[in-house]
Structures are given as structure tokens and as C-alpha cells.
PDB file of C-alpha atoms in Angstrom:
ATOM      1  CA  UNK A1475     -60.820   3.214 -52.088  1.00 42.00           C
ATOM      2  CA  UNK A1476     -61.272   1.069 -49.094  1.00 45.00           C
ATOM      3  CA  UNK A1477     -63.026   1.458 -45.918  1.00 49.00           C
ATOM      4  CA  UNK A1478     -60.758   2.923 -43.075  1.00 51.00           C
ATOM      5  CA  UNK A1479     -59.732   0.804 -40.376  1.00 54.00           C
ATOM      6  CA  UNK A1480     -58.633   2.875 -37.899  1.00 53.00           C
ATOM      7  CA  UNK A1481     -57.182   1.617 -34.394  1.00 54.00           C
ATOM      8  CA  UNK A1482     -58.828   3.252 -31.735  1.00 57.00           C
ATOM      9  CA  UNK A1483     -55.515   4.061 -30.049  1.00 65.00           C
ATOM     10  CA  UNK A1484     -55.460   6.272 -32.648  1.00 67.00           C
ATOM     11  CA  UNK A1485     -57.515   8.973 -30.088  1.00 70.00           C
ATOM     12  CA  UNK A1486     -55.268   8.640 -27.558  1.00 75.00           C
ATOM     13  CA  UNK A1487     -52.600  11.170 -28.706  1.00 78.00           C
ATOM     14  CA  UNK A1488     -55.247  13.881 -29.011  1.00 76.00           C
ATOM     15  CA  UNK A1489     -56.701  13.349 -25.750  1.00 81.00           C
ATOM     16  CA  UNK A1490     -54.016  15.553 -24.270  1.00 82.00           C
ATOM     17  CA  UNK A1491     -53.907  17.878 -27.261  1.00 81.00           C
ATOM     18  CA  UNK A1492     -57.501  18.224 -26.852  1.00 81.00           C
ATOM     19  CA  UNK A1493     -56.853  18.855 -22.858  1.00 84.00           C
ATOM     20  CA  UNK A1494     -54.329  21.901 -23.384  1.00 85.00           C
ATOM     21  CA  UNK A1495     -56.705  23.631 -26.268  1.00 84.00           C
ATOM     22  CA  UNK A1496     -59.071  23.517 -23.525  1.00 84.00           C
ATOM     23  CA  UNK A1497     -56.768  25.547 -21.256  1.00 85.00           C
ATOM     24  CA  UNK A1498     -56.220  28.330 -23.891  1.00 88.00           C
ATOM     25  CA  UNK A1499     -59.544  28.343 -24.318  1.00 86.00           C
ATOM     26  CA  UNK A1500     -59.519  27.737 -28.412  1.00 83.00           C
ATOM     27  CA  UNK A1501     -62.583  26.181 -28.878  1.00 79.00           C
ATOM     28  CA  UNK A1502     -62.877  25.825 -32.358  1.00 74.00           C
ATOM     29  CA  UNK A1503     -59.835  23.545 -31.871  1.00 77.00           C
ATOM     30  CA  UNK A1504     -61.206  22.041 -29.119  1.00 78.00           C
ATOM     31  CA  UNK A1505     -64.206  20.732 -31.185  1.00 75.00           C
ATOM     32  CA  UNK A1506     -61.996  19.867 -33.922  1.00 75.00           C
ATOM     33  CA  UNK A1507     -59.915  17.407 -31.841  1.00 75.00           C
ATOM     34  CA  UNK A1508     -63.016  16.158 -30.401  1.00 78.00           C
ATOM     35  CA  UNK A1509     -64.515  15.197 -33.885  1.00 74.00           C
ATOM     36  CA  UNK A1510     -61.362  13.955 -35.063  1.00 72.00           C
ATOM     37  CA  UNK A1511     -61.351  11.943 -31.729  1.00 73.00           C
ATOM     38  CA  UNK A1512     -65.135  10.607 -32.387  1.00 72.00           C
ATOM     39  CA  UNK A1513     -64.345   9.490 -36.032  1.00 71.00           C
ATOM     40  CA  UNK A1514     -61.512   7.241 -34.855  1.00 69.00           C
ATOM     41  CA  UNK A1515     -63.563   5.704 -32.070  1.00 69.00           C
ATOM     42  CA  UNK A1516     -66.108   5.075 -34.467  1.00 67.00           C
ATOM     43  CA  UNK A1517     -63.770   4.151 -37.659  1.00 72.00           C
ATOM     44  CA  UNK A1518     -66.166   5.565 -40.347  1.00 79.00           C
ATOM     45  CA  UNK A1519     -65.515   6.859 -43.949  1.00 88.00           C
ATOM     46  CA  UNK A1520     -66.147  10.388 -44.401  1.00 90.00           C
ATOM     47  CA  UNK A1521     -66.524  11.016 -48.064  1.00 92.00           C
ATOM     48  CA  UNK A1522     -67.084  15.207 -48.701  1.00 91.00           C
ATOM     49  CA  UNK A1523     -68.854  16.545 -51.648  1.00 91.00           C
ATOM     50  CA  UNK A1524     -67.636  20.343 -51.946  1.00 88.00           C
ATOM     51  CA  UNK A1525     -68.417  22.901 -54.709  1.00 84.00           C
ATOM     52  CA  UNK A1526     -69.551  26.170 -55.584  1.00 77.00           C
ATOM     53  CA  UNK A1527     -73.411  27.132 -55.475  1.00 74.00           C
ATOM     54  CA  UNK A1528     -75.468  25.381 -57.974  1.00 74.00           C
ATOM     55  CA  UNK A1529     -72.829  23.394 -59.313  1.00 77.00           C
ATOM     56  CA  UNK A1530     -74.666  20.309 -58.748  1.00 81.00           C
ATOM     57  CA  UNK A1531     -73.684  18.873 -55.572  1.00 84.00           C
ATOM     58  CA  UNK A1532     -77.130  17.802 -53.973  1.00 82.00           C
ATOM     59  CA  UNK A1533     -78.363  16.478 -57.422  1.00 83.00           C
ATOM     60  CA  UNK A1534     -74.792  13.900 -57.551  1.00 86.00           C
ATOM     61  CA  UNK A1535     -75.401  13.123 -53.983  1.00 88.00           C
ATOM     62  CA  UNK A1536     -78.820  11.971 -54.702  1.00 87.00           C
ATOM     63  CA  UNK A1537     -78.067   9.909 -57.408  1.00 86.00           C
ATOM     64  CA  UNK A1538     -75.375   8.312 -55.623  1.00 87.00           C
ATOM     65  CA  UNK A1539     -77.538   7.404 -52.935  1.00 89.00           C
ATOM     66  CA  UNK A1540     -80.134   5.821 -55.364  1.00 89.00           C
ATOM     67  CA  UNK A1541     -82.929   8.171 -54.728  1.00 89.00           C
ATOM     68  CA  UNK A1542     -83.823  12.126 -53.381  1.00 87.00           C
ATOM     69  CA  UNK A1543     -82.404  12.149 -50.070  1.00 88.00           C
ATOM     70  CA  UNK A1544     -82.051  16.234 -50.376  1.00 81.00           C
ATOM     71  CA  UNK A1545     -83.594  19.014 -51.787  1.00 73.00           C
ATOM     72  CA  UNK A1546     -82.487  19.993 -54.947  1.00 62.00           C
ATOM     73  CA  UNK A1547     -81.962  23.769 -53.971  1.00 57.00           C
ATOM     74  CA  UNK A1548     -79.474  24.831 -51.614  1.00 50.00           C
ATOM     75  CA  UNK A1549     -80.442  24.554 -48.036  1.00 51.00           C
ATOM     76  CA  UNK A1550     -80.817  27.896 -46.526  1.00 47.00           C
ATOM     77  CA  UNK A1551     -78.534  27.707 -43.364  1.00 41.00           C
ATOM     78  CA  UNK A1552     -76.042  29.466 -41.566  1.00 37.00           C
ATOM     79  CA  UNK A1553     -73.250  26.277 -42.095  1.00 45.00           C
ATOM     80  CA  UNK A1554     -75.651  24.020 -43.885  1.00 67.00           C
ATOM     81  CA  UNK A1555     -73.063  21.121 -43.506  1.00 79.00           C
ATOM     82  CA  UNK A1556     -75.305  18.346 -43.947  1.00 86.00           C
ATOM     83  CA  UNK A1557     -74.312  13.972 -43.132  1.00 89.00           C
ATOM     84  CA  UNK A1558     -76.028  11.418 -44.735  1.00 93.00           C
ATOM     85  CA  UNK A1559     -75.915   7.735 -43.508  1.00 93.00           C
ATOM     86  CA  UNK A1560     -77.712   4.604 -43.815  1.00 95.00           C
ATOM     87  CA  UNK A1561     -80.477   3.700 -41.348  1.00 94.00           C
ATOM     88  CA  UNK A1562     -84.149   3.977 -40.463  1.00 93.00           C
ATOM     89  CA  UNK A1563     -85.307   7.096 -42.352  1.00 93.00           C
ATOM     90  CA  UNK A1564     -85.407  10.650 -40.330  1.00 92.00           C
ATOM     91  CA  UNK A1565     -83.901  13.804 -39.990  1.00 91.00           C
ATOM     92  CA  UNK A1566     -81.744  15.797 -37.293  1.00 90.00           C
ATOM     93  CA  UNK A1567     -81.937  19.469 -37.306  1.00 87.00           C
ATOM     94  CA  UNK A1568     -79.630  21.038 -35.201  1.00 81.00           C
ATOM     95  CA  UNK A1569     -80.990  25.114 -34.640  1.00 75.00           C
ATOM     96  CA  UNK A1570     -78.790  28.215 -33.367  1.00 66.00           C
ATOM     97  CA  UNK A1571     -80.523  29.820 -30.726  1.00 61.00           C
ATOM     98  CA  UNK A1572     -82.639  32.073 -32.191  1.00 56.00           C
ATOM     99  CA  UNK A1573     -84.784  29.515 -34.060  1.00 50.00           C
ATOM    100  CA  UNK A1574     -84.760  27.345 -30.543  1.00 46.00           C
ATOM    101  CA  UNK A1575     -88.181  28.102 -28.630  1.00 48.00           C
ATOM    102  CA  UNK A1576     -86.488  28.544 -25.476  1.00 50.00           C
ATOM    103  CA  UNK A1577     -83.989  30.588 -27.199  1.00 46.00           C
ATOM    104  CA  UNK A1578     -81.248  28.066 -26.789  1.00 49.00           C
ATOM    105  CA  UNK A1579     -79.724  25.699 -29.623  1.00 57.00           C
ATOM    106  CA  UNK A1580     -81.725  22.400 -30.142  1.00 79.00           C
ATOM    107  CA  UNK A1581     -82.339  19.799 -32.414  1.00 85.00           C
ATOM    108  CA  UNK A1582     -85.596  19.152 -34.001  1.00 85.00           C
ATOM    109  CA  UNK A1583     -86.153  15.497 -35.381  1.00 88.00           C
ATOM    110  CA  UNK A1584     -88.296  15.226 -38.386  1.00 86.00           C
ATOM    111  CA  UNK A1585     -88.983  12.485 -41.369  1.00 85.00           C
ATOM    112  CA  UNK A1586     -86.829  12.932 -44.802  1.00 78.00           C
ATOM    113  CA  UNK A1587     -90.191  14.642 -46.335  1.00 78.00           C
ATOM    114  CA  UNK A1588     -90.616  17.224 -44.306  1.00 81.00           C
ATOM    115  CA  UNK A1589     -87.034  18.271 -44.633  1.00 78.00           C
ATOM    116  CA  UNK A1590     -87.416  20.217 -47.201  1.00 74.00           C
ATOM    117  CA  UNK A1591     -90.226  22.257 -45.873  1.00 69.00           C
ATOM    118  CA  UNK A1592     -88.167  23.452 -43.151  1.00 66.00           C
ATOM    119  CA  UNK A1593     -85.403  24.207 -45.712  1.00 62.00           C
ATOM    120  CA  UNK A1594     -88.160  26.213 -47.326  1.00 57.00           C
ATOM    121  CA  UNK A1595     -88.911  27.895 -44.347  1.00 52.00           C
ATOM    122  CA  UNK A1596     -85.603  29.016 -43.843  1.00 48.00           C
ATOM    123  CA  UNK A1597     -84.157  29.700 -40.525  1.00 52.00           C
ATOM    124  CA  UNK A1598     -80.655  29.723 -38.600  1.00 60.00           C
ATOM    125  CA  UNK A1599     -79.329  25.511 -38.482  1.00 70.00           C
ATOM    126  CA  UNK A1600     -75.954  24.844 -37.938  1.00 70.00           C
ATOM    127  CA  UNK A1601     -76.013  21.414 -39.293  1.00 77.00           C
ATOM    128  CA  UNK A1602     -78.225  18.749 -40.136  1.00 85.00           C
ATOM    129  CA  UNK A1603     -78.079  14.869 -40.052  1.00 89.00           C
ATOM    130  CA  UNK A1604     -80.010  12.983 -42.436  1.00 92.00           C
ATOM    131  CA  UNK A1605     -80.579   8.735 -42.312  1.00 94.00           C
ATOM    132  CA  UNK A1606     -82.541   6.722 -45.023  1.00 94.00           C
ATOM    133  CA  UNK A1607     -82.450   3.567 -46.707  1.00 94.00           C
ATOM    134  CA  UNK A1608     -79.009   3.819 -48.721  1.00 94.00           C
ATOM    135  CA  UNK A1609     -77.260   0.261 -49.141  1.00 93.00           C
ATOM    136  CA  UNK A1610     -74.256   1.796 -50.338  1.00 91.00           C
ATOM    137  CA  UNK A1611     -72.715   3.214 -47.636  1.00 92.00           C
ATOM    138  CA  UNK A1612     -73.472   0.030 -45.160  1.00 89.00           C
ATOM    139  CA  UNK A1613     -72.967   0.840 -41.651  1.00 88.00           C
ATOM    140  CA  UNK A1614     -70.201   2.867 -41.922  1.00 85.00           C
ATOM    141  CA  UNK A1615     -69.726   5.298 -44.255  1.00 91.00           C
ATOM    142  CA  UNK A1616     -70.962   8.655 -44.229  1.00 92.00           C
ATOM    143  CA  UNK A1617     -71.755  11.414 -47.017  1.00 92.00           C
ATOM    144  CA  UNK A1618     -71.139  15.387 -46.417  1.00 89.00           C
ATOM    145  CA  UNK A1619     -72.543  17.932 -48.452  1.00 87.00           C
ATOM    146  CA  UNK A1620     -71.072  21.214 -47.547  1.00 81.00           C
ATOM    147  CA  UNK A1621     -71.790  24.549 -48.413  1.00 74.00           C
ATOM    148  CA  UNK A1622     -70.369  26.776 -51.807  1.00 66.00           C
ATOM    149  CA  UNK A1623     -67.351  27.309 -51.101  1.00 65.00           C
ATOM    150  CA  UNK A1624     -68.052  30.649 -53.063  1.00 57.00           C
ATOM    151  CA  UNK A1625     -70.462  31.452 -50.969  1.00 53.00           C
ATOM    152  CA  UNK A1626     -69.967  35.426 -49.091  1.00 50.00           C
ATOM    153  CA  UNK A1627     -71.594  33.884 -46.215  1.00 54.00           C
ATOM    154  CA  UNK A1628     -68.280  33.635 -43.738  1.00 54.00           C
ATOM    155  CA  UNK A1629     -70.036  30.827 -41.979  1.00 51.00           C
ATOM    156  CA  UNK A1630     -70.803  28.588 -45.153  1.00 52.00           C
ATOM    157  CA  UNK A1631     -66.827  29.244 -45.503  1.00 56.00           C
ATOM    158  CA  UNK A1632     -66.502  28.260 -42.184  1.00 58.00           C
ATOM    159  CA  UNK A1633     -68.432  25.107 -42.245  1.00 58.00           C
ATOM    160  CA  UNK A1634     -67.127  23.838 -45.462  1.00 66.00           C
ATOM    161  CA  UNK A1635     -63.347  24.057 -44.367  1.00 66.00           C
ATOM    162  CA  UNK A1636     -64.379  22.315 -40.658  1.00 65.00           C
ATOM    163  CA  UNK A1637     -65.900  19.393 -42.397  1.00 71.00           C
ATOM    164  CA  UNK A1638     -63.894  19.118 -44.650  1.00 79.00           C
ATOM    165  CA  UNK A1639     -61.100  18.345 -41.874  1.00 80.00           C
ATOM    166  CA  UNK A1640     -63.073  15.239 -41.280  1.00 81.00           C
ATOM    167  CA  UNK A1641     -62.841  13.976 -44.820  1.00 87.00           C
ATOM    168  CA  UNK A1642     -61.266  10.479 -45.758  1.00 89.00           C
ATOM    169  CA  UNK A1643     -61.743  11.611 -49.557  1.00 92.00           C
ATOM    170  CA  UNK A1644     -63.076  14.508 -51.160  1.00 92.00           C
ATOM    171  CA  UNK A1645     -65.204  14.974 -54.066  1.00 93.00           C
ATOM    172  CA  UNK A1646     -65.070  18.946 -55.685  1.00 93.00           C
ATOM    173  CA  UNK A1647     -68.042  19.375 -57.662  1.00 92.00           C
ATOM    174  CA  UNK A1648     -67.586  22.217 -60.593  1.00 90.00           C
ATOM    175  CA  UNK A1649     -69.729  23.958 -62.645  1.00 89.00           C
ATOM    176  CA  UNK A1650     -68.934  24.034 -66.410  1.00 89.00           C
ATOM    177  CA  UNK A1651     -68.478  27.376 -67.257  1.00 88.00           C
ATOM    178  CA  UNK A1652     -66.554  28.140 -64.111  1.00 88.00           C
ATOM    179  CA  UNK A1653     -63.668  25.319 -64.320  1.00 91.00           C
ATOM    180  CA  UNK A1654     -61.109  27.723 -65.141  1.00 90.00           C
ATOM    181  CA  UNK A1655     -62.150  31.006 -63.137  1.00 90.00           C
ATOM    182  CA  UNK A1656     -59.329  31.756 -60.545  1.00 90.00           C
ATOM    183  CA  UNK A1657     -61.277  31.467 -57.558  1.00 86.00           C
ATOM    184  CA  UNK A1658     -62.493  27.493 -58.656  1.00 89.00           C
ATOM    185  CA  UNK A1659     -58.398  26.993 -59.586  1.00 92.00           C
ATOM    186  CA  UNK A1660     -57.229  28.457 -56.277  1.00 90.00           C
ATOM    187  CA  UNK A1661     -59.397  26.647 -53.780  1.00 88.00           C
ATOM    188  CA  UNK A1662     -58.818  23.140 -55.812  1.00 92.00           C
ATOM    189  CA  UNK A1663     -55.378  23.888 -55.320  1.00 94.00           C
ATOM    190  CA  UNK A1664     -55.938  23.810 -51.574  1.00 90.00           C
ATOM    191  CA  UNK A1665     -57.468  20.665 -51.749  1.00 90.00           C
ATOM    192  CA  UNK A1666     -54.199  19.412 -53.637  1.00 93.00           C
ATOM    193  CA  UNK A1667     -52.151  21.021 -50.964  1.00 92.00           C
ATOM    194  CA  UNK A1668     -53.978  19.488 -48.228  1.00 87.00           C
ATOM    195  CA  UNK A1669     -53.261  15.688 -49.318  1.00 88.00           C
ATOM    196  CA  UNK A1670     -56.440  14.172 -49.166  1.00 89.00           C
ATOM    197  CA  UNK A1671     -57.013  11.799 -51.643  1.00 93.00           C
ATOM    198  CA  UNK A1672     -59.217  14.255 -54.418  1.00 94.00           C
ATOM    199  CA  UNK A1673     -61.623  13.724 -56.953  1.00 95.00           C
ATOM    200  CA  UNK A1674     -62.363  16.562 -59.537  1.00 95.00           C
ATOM    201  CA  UNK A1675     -65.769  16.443 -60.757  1.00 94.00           C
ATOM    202  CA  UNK A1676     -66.951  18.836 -63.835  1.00 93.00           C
ATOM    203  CA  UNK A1677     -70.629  18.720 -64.046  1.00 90.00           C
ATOM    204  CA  UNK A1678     -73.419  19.977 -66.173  1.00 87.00           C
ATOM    205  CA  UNK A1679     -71.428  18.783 -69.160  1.00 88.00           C
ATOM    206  CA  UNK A1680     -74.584  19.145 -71.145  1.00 87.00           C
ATOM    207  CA  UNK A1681     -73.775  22.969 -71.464  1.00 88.00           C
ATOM    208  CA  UNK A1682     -71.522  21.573 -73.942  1.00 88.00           C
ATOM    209  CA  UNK A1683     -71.583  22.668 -77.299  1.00 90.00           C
ATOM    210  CA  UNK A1684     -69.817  20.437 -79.890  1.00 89.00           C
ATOM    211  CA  UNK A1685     -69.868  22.784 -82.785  1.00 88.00           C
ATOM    212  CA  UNK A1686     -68.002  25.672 -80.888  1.00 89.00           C
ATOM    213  CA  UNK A1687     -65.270  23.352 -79.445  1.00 90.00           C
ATOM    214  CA  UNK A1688     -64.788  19.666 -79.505  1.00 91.00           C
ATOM    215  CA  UNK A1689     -65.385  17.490 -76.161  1.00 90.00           C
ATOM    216  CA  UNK A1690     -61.692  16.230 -76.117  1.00 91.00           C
ATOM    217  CA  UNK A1691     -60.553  19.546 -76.688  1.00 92.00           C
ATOM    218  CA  UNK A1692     -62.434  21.115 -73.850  1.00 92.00           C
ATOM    219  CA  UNK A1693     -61.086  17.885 -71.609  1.00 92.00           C
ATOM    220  CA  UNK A1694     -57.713  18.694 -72.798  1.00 94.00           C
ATOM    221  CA  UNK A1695     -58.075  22.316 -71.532  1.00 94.00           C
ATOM    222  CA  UNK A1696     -59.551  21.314 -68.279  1.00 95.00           C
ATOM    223  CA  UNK A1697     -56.831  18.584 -68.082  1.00 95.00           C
ATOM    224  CA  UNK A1698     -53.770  21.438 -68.856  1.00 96.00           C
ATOM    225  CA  UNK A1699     -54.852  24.498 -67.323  1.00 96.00           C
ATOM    226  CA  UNK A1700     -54.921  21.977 -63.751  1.00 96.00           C
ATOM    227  CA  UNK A1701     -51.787  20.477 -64.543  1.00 96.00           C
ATOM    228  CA  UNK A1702     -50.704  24.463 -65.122  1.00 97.00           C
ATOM    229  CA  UNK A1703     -51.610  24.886 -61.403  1.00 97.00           C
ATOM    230  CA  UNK A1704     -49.638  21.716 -59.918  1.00 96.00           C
ATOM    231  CA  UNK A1705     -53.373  20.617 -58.777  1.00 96.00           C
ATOM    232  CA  UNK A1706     -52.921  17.231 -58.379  1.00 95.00           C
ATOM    233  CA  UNK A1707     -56.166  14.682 -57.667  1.00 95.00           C
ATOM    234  CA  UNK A1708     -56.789  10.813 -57.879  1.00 94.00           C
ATOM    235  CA  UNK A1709     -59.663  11.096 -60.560  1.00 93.00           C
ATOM    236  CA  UNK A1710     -60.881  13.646 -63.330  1.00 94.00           C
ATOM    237  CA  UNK A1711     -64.416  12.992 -64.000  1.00 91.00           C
ATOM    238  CA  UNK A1712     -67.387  14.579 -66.599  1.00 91.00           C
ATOM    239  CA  UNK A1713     -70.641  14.440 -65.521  1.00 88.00           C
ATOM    240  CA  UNK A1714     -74.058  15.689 -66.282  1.00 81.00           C
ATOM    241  CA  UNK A1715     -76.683  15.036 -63.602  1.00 68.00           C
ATOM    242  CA  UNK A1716     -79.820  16.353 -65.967  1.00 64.00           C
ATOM    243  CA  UNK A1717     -78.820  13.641 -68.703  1.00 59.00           C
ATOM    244  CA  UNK A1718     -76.983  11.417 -66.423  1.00 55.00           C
ATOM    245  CA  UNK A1719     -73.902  11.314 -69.050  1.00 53.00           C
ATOM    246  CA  UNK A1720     -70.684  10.507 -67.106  1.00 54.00           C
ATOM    247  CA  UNK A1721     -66.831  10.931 -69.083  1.00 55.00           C
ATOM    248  CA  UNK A1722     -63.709  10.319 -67.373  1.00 52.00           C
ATOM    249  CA  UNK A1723     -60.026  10.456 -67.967  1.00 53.00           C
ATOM    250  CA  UNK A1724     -59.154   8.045 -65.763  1.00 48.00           C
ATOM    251  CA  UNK A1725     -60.988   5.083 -66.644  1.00 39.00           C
ATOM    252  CA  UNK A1726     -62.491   6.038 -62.994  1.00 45.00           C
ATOM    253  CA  UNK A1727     -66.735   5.553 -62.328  1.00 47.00           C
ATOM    254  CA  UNK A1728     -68.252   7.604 -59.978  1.00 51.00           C
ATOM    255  CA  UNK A1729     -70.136   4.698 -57.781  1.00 51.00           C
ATOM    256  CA  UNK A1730     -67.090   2.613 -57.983  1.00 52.00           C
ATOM    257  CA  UNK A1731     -64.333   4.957 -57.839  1.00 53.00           C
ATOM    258  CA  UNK A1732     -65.874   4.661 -53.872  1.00 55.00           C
ATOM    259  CA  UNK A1733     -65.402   1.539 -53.578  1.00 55.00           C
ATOM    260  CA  UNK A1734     -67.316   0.936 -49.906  1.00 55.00           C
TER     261      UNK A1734
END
């Protein structure tokens, strides 16, 4: 995958789009437009990490990135959508307004460390932007961990599917055992739908046990009961982030399958 290049006329069309969502007073299209309109200004690759709870996400991320940029348990927001770029080391923490003090939404800027103290802590954020010393995304490419999508939280719902509009590519992160529940089938069927270019991503792999079913069998399962679904993707991959194990039926690695 290569870096976008968009052309910043690119914006223009949605200027006016923008405009008349403004006059019928839809403003969650209004800030979609606008962050569509940003992303083209700035020409940056958006790559989205998306997943149920505690399938793994955070831990991939990480490793990606070379190092612990985020906790390793789920941040406890209201539409923890969190970016992750290269650059001086620090934290944005954006609040709703009953964390603010003056009872208004704020950000609070804090180092990478005591991130997860605040996550800890718990409290209403409605996003959070993270920097810190990650080569691989350069200057312009950006990382977005979004909520579980199986979360019963409507705003982790929420959040997930208004990044996710942002997305050049999209990464869905599975659990294991839950490849071939309904509810993991239907929403990677969205993610077909959509267009994007998708990679599929079964992790925890070490769950795995050879002596009840072989590992090309279970691949061959995963592999039909997808192709049963018409989900189509770009990349099928098997991963394990305890043992850091990676299998793929596409001849596809994870680091270079990004190729930015």
C-alpha cells in the first residue's frame, strides 16, 4: 500500500456540501465533511485498527509501533477513538464536559506515561491523540484504534463507525474463538461492503490446539465460512501477540503489508 497523494482540490467539492449540512443543521455531517476536508488538506494515511473487546487490538498496535505506546487494557471512554502519530512524545486528551473543570469540554495535555493513569482513572474523553517516537509512520501517516465494535456502549458504536469514515485501509482485529460468531461475520461484511481496502486479522492464535483440529484445517474454515459470506478483503492474516507467531494466506506480513 502506498502513501496517499491527495490533491488538495480534492476539498473543494465538499466545501459547499459542508455549507448546506450547515443549513439543515446536521451536524454530525457537518463534522464529517469537515474531517474529510482536513485529511485532504493535509494528505495523510489513515490506517484503522477495529475489533471486538479484548481481541488484541492495543497489544498489535504496540508492536507495530516498536514499543508500548497504549495501555494494554481498554481505555475507559465514552468514544475512546484514539490517533497515534510520529513526533515529540505527549498526549492530547480531549474531555466531555463533565470531566472539564469549568464544566465545558477541554483538552488536557499530558506525557505518554501518565496516559495510562488517567485511563485508570476513568472519566468521560471523547478522543485522545497520542505522539511518540515511531519511525514507521514518518510524517504522515496516522494509526486509529477504535473502540469494540461489540461494545453496548452506543457511543463506542458511534465512534468506531465515524473514524472509521476516515480510513485509507482498515485492519479488523478478531478474537479466535469468535471468528465465526454472526455478529464478527456481519460487521466484517460491512467492511467488505464499504470498499475500503481490508485486512482480516485472527489473533490469539495460541488458543490453538493442534490435537483437536489441525492449523490448516482451522485456516481452511476461517478461509470458507468468509468466502460463504461474500466478505471480501486484501489480506487474511494469523497472529498471536503473546508469542508473537504470525501465519498468513496471502504471503502478506503485517509491517509490510503497510507499506509507508
Amino acid at each position: 500500500m502506498s502513501r496517499t497523494d491527495y490533491p488538495k482540490e480534492m476539498a473543494k467539492p465538499l466545501l459547499p456540501l459542508r455549507e448546506a449540512m450547515e443549513q439543515t443543521g446536521d451536524h454530525t455531517a457537518v463534522q464529517a465533511l469537515t474531517d474529510l476536508i482536513s485529511k485532504a488538506e493535509m494528505k495523510h494515511l489513515t490506517i484503522a485498527f477495529c475489533g471486538h473487546f479484548s481481541a488484541g487490538k492495543s497489544s498489535l498496535i504496540n508492536s507495530l509501533c516498536g514499543k508500548r505506546v497504549l495501555p494494554s487494557s481498554p481505555v475507559p471512554t465514552s468514544a475512546n477513538v484514539v490517533s497515534i502519530r510520529n513526533g515529540k512524545p505527549r498526549a492530547l486528551i480531549y474531555t466531555t464536559p463533565n470531566v472539564s473543570a469549568d464544566n465545558g469540554a477541554g483538552t488536557l495535555e499530558v506525557s505518554p506515561e501518565e496516559l495510562e493513569a488517567y485511563c485508570k482513572n476513568g472519566g468521560a474523553y471523547s478522543s485522545i491523540e497520542v505522539w511518540d517516537d515511531i519511525p514507521l509512520l514518518k510524517d504522515d501517516a496516522v494509526l486509529l484504534d477504535t473502540p469494540g465494535v461489540d461494545s453496548t456502549d452506543r457511543g463506542h458504536s458511534l465512534a468506531t463507525h465515524s473514524a472509521l469514515h476516515l480510513a485509507d485501509v482498515v485492519f479488523y482485529v478478531m478474537d479466535y474463538n469468535h471468528v465465526q460468531s454472526e455478529t464478527n461475520l456481519s460487521f466484517a461484511k460491512s467492511l467488505s461492503d464499504w470498499g475500503k481496502p481490508l485486512f482480516l486479522i485472527v489473533n490469539q492464535i495460541d488458543k490453538h490446539r493442534e490435537r483437536e483440529l489441525s492449523f490448516d484445517q482451522y485456516t481452511e474454515g476461517v478461509e470458507a465460512i468468509f468466502a460463504a459470506w461474500e466478505v471480501r478483503y486484501d489480506g487474511l492474516l494469523f497472529t498471536s501477540s503473546a508469542t508473537s507467531s504470525i501465519a498468513t494466506t496471502s504471503g502478506m506480513c503485517f509491517r509490510n503489508s503497510l507499506d509507508i
